[in-house]
XYZ file of C-alpha atoms in Angstrom:
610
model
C -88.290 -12.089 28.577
C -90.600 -9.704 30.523
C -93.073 -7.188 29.810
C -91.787 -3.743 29.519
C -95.412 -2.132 31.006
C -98.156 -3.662 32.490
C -101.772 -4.639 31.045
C -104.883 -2.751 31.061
C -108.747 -3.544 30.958
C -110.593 -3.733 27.913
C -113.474 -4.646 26.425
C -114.806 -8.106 25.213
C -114.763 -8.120 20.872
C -117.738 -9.355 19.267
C -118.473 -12.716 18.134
C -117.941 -11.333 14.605
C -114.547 -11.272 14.766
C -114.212 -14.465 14.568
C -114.828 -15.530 10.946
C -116.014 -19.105 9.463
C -113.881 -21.413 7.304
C -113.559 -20.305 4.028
C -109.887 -19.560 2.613
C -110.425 -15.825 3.034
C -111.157 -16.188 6.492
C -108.077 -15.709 7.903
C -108.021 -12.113 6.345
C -111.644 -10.950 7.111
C -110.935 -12.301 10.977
C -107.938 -9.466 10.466
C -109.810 -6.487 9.142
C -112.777 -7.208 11.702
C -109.881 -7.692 14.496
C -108.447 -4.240 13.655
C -112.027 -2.598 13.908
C -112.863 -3.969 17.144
C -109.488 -2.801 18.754
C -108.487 0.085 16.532
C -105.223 -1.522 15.627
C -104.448 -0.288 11.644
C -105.160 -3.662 10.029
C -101.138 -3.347 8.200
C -100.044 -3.257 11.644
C -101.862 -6.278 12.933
C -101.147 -8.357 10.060
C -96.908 -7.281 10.066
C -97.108 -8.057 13.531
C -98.670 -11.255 12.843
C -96.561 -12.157 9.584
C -93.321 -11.879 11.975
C -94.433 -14.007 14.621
C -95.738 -16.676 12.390
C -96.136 -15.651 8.749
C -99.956 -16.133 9.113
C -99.570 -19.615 10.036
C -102.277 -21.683 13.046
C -99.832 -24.709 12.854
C -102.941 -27.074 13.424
C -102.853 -25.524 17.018
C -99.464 -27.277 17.928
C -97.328 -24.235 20.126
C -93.831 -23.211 19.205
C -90.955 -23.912 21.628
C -91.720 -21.160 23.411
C -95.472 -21.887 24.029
C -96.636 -19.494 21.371
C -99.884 -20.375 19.403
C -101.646 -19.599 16.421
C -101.382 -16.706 13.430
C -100.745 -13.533 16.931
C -98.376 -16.552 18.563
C -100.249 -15.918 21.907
C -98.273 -17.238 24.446
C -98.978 -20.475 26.876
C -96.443 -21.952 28.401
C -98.211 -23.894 30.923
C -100.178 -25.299 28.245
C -97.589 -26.386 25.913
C -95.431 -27.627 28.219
C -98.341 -29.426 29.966
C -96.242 -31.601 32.625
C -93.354 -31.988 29.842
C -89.410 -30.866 30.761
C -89.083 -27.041 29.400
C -87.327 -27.754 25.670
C -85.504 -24.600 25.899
C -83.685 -25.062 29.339
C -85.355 -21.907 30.358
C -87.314 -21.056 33.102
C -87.331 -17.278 32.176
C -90.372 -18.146 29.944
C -91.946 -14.810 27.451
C -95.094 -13.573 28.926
C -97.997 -15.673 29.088
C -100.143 -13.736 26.586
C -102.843 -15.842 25.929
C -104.370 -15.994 29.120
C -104.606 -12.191 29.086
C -106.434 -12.487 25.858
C -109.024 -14.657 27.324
C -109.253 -11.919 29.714
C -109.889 -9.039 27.547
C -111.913 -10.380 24.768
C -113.895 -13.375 26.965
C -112.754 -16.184 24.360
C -112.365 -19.496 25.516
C -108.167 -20.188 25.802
C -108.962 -23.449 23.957
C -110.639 -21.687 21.127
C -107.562 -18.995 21.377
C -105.170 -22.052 20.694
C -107.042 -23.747 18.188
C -108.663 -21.294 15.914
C -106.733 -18.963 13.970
C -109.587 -16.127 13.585
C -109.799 -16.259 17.234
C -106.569 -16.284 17.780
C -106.093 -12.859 15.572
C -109.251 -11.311 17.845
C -107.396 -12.163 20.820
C -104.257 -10.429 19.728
C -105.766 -7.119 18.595
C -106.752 -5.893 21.848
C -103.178 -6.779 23.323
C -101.418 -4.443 20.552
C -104.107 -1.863 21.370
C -103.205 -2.257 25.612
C -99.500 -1.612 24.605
C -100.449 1.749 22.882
C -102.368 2.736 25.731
C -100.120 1.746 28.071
C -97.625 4.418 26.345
C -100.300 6.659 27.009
C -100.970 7.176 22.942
C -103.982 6.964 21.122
C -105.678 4.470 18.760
C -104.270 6.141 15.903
C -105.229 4.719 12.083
C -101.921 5.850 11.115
C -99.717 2.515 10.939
C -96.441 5.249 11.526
C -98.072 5.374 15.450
C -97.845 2.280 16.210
C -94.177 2.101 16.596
C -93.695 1.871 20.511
C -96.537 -0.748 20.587
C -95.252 -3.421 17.907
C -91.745 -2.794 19.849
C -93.599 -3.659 23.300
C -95.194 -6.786 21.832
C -91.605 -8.272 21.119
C -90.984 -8.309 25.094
C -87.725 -8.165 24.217
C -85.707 -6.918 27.318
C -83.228 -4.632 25.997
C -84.389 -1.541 23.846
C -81.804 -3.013 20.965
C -83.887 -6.343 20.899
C -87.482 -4.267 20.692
C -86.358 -1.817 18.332
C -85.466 -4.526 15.649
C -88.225 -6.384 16.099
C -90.383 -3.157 15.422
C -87.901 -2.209 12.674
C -88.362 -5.900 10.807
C -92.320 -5.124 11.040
C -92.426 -1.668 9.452
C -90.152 -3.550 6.939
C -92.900 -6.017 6.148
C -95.152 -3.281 6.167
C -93.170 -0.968 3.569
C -92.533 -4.393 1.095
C -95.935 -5.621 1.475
C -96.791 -9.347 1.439
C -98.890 -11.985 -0.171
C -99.207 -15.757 1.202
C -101.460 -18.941 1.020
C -100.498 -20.482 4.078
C -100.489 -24.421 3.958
C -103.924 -24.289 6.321
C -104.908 -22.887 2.316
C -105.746 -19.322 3.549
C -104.769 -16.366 1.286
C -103.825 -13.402 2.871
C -102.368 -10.394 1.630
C -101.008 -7.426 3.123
C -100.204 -4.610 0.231
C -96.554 -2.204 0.490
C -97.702 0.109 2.898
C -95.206 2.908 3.013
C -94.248 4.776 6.381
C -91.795 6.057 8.457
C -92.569 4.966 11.988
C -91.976 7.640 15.359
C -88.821 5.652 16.376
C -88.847 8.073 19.497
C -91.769 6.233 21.262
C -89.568 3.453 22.471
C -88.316 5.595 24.475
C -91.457 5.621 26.961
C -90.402 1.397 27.463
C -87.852 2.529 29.684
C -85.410 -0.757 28.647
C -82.380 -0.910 29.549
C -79.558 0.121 26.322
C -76.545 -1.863 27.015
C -73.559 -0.270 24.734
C -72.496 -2.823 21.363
C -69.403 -4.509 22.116
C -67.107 -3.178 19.304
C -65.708 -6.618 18.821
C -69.262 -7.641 17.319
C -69.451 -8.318 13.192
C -73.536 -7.750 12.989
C -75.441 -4.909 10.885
C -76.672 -2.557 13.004
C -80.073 -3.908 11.992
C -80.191 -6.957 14.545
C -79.870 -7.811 17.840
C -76.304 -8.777 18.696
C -73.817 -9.668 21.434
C -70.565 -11.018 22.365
C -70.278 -14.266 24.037
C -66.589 -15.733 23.146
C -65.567 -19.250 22.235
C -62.573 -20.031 24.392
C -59.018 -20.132 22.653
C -57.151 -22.028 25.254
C -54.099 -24.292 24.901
C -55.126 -27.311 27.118
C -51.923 -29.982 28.088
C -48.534 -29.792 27.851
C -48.900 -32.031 24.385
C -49.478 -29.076 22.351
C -53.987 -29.741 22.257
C -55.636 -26.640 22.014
C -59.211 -25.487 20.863
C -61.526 -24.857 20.573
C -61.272 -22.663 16.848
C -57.681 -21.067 15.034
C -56.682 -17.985 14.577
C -56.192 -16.815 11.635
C -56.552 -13.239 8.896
C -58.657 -13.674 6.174
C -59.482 -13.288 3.744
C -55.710 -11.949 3.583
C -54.974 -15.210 4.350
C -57.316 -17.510 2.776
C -60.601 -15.922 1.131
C -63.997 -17.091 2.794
C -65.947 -18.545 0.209
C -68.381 -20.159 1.532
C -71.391 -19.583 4.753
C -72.680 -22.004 6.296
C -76.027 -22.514 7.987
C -76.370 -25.155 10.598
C -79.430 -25.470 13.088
C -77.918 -26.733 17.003
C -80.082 -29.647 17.536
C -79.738 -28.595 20.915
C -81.440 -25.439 23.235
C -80.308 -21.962 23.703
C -78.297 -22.526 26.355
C -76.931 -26.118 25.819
C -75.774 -24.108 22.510
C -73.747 -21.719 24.704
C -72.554 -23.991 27.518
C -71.107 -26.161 24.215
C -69.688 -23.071 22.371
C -67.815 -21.832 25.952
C -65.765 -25.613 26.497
C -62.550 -25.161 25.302
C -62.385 -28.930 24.617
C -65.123 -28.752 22.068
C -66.016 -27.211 18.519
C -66.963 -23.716 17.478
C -68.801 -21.639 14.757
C -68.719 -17.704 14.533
C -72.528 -17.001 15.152
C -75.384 -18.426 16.904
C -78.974 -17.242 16.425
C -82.017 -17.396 19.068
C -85.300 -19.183 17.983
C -87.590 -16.868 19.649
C -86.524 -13.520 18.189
C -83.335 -14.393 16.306
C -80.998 -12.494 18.642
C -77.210 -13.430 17.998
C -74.461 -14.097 19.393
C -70.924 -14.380 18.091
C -68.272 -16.205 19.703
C -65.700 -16.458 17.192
C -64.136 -13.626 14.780
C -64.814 -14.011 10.851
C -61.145 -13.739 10.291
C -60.760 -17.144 12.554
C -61.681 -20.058 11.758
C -64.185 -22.456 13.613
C -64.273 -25.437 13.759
C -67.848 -26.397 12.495
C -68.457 -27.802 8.970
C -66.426 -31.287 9.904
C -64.768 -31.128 6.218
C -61.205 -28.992 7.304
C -61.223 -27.524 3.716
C -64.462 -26.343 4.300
C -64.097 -24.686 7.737
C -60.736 -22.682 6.592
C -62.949 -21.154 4.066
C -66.092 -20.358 5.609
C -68.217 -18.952 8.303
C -70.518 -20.759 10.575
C -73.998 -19.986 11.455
C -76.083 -21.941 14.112
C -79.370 -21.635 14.468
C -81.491 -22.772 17.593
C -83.562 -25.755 16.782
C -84.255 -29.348 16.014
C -84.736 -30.435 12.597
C -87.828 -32.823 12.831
C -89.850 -30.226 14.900
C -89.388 -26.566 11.930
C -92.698 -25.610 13.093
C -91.693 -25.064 16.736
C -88.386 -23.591 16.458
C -87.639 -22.431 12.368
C -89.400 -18.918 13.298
C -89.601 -16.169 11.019
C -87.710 -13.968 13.116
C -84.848 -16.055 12.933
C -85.107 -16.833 9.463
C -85.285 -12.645 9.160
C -82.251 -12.015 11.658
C -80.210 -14.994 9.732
C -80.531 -13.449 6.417
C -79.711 -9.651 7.245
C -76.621 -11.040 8.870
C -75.816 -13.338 5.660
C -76.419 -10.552 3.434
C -73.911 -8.532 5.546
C -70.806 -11.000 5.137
C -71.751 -11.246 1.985
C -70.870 -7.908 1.325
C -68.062 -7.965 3.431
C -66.295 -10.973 2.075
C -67.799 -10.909 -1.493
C -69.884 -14.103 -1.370
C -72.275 -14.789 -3.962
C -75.494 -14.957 -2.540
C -76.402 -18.717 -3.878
C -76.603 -21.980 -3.231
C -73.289 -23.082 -4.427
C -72.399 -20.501 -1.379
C -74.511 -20.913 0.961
C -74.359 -24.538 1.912
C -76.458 -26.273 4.294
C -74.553 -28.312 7.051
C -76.233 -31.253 5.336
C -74.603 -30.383 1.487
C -71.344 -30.378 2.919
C -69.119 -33.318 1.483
C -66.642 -35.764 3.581
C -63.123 -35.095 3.305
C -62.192 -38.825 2.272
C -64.668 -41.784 2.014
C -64.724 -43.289 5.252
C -65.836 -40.022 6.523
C -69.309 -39.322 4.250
C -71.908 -41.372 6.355
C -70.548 -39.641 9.311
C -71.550 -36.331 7.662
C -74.444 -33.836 9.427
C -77.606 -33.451 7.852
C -78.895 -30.397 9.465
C -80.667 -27.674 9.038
C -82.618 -31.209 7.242
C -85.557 -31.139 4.643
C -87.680 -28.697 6.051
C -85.497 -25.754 6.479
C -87.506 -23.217 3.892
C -83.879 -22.266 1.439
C -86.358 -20.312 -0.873
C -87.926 -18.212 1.575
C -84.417 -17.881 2.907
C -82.977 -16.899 -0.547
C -85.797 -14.306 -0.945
C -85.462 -12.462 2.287
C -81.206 -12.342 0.992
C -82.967 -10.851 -1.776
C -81.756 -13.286 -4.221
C -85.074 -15.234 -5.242
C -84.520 -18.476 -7.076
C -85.830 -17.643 -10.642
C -85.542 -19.377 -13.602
C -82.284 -18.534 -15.952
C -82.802 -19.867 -19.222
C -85.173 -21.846 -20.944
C -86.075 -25.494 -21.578
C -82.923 -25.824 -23.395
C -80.834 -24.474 -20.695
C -79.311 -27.718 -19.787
C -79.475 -27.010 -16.082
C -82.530 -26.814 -13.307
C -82.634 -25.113 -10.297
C -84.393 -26.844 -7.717
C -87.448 -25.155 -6.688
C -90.638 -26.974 -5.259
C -93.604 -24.612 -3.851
C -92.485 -25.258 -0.107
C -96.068 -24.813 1.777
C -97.801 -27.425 -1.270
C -94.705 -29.564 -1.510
C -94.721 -32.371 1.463
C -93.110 -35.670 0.446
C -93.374 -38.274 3.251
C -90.154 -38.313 5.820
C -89.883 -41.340 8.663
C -87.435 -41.450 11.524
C -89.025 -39.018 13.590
C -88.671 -40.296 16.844
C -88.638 -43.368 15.925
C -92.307 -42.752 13.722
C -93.167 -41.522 10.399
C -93.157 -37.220 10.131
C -96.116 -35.257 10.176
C -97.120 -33.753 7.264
C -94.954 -30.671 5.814
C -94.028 -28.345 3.780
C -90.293 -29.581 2.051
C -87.453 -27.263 0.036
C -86.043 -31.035 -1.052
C -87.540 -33.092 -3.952
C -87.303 -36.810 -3.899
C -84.849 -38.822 -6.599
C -85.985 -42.116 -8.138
C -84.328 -44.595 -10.558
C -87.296 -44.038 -13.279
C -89.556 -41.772 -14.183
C -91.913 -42.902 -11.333
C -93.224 -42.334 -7.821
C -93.179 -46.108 -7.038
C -89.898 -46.561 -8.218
C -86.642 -47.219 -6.292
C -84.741 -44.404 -4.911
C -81.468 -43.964 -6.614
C -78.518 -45.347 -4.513
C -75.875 -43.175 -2.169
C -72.989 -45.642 -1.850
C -70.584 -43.282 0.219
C -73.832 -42.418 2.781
C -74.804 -46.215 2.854
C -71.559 -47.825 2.122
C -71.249 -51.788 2.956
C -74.205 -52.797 0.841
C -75.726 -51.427 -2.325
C -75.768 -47.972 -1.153
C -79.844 -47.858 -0.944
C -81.270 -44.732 0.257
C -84.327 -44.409 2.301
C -87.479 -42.064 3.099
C -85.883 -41.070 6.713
C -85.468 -37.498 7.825
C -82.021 -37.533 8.038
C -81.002 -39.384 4.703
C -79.844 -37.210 2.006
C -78.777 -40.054 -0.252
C -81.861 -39.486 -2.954
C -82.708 -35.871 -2.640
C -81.987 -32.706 -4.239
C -82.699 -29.197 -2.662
C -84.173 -25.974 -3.321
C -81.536 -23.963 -5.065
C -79.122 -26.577 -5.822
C -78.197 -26.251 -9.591
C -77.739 -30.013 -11.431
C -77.396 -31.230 -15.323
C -80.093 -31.856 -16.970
C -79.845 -35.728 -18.259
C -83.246 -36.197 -19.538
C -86.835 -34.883 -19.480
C -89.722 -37.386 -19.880
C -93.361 -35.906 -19.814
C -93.906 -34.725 -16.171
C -90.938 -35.822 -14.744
C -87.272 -34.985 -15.062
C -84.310 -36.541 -14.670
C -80.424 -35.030 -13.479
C -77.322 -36.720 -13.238
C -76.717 -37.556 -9.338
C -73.263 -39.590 -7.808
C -72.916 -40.901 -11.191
C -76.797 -42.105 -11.826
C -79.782 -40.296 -13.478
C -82.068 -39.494 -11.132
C -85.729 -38.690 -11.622
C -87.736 -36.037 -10.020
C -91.064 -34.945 -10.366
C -91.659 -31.605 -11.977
C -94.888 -31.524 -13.546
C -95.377 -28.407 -15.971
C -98.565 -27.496 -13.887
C -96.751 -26.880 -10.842
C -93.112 -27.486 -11.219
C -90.659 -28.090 -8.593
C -87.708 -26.853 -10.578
C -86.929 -23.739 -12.492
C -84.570 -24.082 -15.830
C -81.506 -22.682 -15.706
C -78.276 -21.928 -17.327
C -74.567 -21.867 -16.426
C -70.954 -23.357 -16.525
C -70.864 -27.624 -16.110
C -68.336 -30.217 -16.223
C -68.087 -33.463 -18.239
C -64.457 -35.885 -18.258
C -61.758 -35.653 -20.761
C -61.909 -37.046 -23.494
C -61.286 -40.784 -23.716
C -61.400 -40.490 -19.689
C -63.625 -43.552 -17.818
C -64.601 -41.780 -14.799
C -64.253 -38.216 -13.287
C -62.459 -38.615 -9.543
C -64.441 -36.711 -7.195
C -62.627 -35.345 -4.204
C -64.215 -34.365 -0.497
C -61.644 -31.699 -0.320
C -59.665 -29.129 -2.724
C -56.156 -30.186 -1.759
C -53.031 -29.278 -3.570
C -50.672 -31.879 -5.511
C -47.552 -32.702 -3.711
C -45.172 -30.959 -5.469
C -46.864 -27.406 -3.991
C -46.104 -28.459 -0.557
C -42.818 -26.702 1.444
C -40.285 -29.050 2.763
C -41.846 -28.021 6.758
C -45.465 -29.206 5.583
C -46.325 -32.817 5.645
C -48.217 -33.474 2.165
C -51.613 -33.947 2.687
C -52.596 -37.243 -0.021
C -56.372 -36.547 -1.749
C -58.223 -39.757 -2.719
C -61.086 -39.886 -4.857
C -64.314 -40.820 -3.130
C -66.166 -44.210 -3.807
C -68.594 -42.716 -6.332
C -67.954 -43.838 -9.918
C -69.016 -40.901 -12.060
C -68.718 -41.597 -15.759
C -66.414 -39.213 -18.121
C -69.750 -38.558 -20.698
C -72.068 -37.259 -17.594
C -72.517 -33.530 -16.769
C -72.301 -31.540 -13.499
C -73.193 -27.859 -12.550
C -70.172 -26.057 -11.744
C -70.599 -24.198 -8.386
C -66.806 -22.060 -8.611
C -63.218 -22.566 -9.402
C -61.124 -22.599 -6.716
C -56.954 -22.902 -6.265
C -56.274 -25.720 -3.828
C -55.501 -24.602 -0.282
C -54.619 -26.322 2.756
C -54.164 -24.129 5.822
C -52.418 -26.093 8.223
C -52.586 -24.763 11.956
C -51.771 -27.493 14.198
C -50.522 -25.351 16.834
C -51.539 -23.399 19.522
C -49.360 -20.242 18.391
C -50.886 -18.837 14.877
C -47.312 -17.706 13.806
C -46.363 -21.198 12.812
C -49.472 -21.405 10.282
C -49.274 -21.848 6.652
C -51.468 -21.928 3.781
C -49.748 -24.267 0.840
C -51.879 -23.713 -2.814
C -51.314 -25.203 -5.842
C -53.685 -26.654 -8.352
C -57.474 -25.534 -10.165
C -60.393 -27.592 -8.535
C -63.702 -26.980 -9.834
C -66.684 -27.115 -6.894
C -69.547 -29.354 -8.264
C -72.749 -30.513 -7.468
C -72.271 -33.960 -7.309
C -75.368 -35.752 -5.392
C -77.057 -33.633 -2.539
C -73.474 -33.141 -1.075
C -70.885 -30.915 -3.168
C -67.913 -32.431 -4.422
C -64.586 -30.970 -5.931
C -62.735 -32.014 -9.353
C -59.427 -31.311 -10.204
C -59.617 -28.846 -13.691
C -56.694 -31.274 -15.338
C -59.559 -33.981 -15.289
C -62.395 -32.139 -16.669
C -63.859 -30.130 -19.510
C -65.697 -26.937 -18.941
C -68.359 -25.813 -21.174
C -71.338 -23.590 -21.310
C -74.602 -25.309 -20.378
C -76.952 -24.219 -23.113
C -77.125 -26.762 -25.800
């Protein structure tokens, strides 16, 4: 992206700016910031919470060579010799060497300190407002234009939601230790910003394409998936067409990060001959693009069930690297879009709802290890679930018979190896860690349909969700045992710790499943398929098999909905020949970190409370 305006001179800040080490330094280096430049200190710290929710990031730069709390840009720096991880060469502007320039820091110490990073930042947001030809007003309403030209977003739609999601931050207010253990608050601050001083940017306002599904509250676009019939054999992709929710409702949304760039995202989205999802979102700013419509279906979740009956969201971004490409105004973007099909489609706004890639089960056994694991461990689900507005929050008490899971995400780091062939740095995790016993040097408990040909032992890696459990996933409660507590996980009881001092799990009510009486084992399917006798004579049947996990009749699971068994079959190119065959009640459980489905006729449904 480019600059809308160009820079102007100013002068050097004083040394006091930058503050020492203490854990309110962070927030005195932002009130002495906004006296130097005459920036309202809400302003600079909304701007700042947007780019990076306060966060230095131990100096490392995000993908797009942004560093510390202001995300100063670098790009030469970060990239340092290295192959440019986006794919792009139209880089965002290289803001902290103009930083150096106006205040006379040292780049390093830009990069590497987070109070000198803020004093470097200041005096940019104040060149913006001059560069409108406004003045250093202490009235955070002014500043409108300014945050907007900070974005250097290159469309006015882009810059105007950027600026819109900061005067939202400023109206809520926010409060934050970041994991560098600096508390900084910014109160509610409640304005109503001059929206007309964008105007003065002079972007460019390319009309919405009316074919878009996006609030009017993000940055959107329209960038197709191809549906193209491709031999004379009847292939076809890359998504079906379809009309829900008359057809089939959409019960589910589900949130996927690329492991690719921006662009290799698109290139892959535009090739007829491979898969598709309705919605992908930038890193950098969280701009969006959809390529297929809501009532289609894409082909994204690799569980068929699954994909008839939900929408796909991809965000930009590798898994083992949050820091660089997880950005807050993704996250932001990502949940105003959620919380708009939501309402649209009448999706509860949980976790039995709004799957990760990675909770999504195999259709049949043979199929589980195959299954994804994105967005992975360090994708924050309860920041996510709070800017749905739909906090996780305890239910019930003790005797609830249910926990959600919950761990503080910046304290909570559990040790991940596998990444890139080493063990993880240190970082914040929404996933707890499941053990045999009662005990941090125990065994992990076993995943036999993730690790099948042996005794199903799960590991530490980044990328094995065999022993974990995730924040907002609902289980049974099988035992508590002073600071640790144990739920019942693909047919084991598995141990967390969740220590009353700082607990990684919130109690909880709701509806749960146990077997029928004098019943061994509960089947547990990958998919929600009718019984035979509901199929037409012109549809094949469609067999369901149990997966390999043994789950006994007496254990209990959280019930995530009750759902009539579909199958939509579309197996041609032409949408008039599809058909969606339903027949019996499945309940949706949580069975391990993956859901699962049971057939009603094999369960009993009770209240959890006990």
């Amino acid at each position: 992206m480019a600059l809308a305006l160009p820079l102007l001179l100013a002068g050097p800040v004083s040394p006091g700016a930058v503050a020492a080490d203490d854990d309110r330094a962070l927030q005195a280096a932002f009130g002495a910031a906004a006296r130097e430049s005459g920036v309202p200190e809400p302003v600079l710290l909304a701007v700042s919470y947007l780019s990076s929710r306060w966060e230095g990031h131990g100096g490392a730069p995000s993908v797009t060579g942004g560093y510390g709390p202001m995300h100063l840009t670098d790009a030469a720096t970060a990239l340092a010799g290295e192959p440019d991880r986006r794919g792009d060469d139209a880089r965002t502007p290289q803001t902290l060497v103009r930083a150096a320039a106006l205040t006379g820091l040292d780049p390093d110490e830009l990069r590497a300190r987070d109070a000198a990073n803020v004093a470097g930042g200041a005096p940019l947001l104040a060149e913006h407002q001059r560069a409108l030809g406004l003045p250093p007003s202490p009235d955070p309403a002014d500043w409108y234009g300014a945050v907007a030209a900070w974005s250097g977003a290159d469309t006015l739609e882009a810059a105007e939601v950027f600026a819109d999601e900061v005067y939202t931050v400023l109206r809520e207010g926010a409060a934050r230790t970041t994991p560098e253990g600096q508390r900084v608050v910014l109160p509610a601050t409640p304005v109503t910003p001059d929206r007309a001083q964008t105007a003065a940017l002079g972007l460019p306002e390319p009309p919405r394409d009316p074919r878009v599904e996006c609030p009017r509250t993000v940055s959107c676009a329209w960038l197709p998936a191809p549906y193209e019939e491709l031999d004379e054999e009847g292939g076809y992709g890359n998504h079906d067409k379809a009309d829900r929710p008359r057809s089939q409702s959409i019960d589910y949304i589900v949130i996927h990060d690329t492991e690719a760039t921006w662009e290799r995202t698109l290139s892959l989205v535009a090739d007829p001959a491979y898969v598709s999802w309705h919605y992908s979102l930038r890193s950098a700013d969280g701009h969006i693009a959809q390529h297929v419509p809501t009532k289609d279906v894409g082909w994204h979740a690799g569980n068929w069930y699954v994909n008839a009956k939900s929408i796909g969201l991809e965000h930009e971004g590798f898994l083992t690297d949050p820091d660089a490409w997880y950005t807050e105004a993704m996250y932001r973007t990502s949940a105003r879009l959620v919380r708009h099909l939501a309402r649209a489609y009448d999706i509860p706004l949980d976790r039995q709802h709004i799957l990760g890639h990675d909770n999504v089960q195999g259709t049949v056994t043979a199929n589980v290890p195959g299954m994804h694991t994105d967005p992975g461990p360090y994708w924050d689900w309860s920041h996510y679930f709070e800017l749905l507005g739909a906090p996780l929050h305890p239910t019930a008490g003790p005797r609830g018979g249910l926990v959600t899971i919950a761990p503080d995400y910046d304290r909570h780091s559990p040790v991940y190896t596998d990444c890139d062939g080493t063990a993880c740095a240190p970082h914040g995790s929404s996933a707890v860690r499941l053990h045999t016993e009662p005990d941090a040097g125990a065994p992990l408990v076993r995943d036999i349909g993730t690790h099948p040909g042996g005794d199903g032992t799960s590991s530490t890696g980044v990328n094995d969700v065999g022993a974990r459990a995730t924040a907002g996933q609902r289980f049974a409660v099988a035992e508590r045992r002073g600071e640790w507590t144990a739920i019942w996980y693909l047919g084991q009881k598995a141990w967390f710790h969740n220590p009353p001092g700082a607990p990684t799990a919130f109690d909880a009510q709701g509806w749960v499943i146990t077997g029928k009486r004098g019943a061994q084992t509960i089947p547990v399917y990958g998919r929600a398929y009718p019984q035979e006798s509901a199929y037409p004579p012109d549809v094949p049947y469609q067999p369901v098999s149990p997966l390999s996990y043994e789950v006994p009749a007496d254990q209990v699971y959280a019930v995530g909905l009750r759902t009539a068994s579909e199958y939509y079959r579309a197996v041609t190119f032409d949408p008039a020949g599809h058909q969606v065959v339903r027949g019996e009640t499945y309940y949706q459980i949580q069975v391990g970190h993956r859901i699962g489905f049971v057939k009603a006729s094999d369960v009993t449904v009770r209240w959890s409370a006990r």
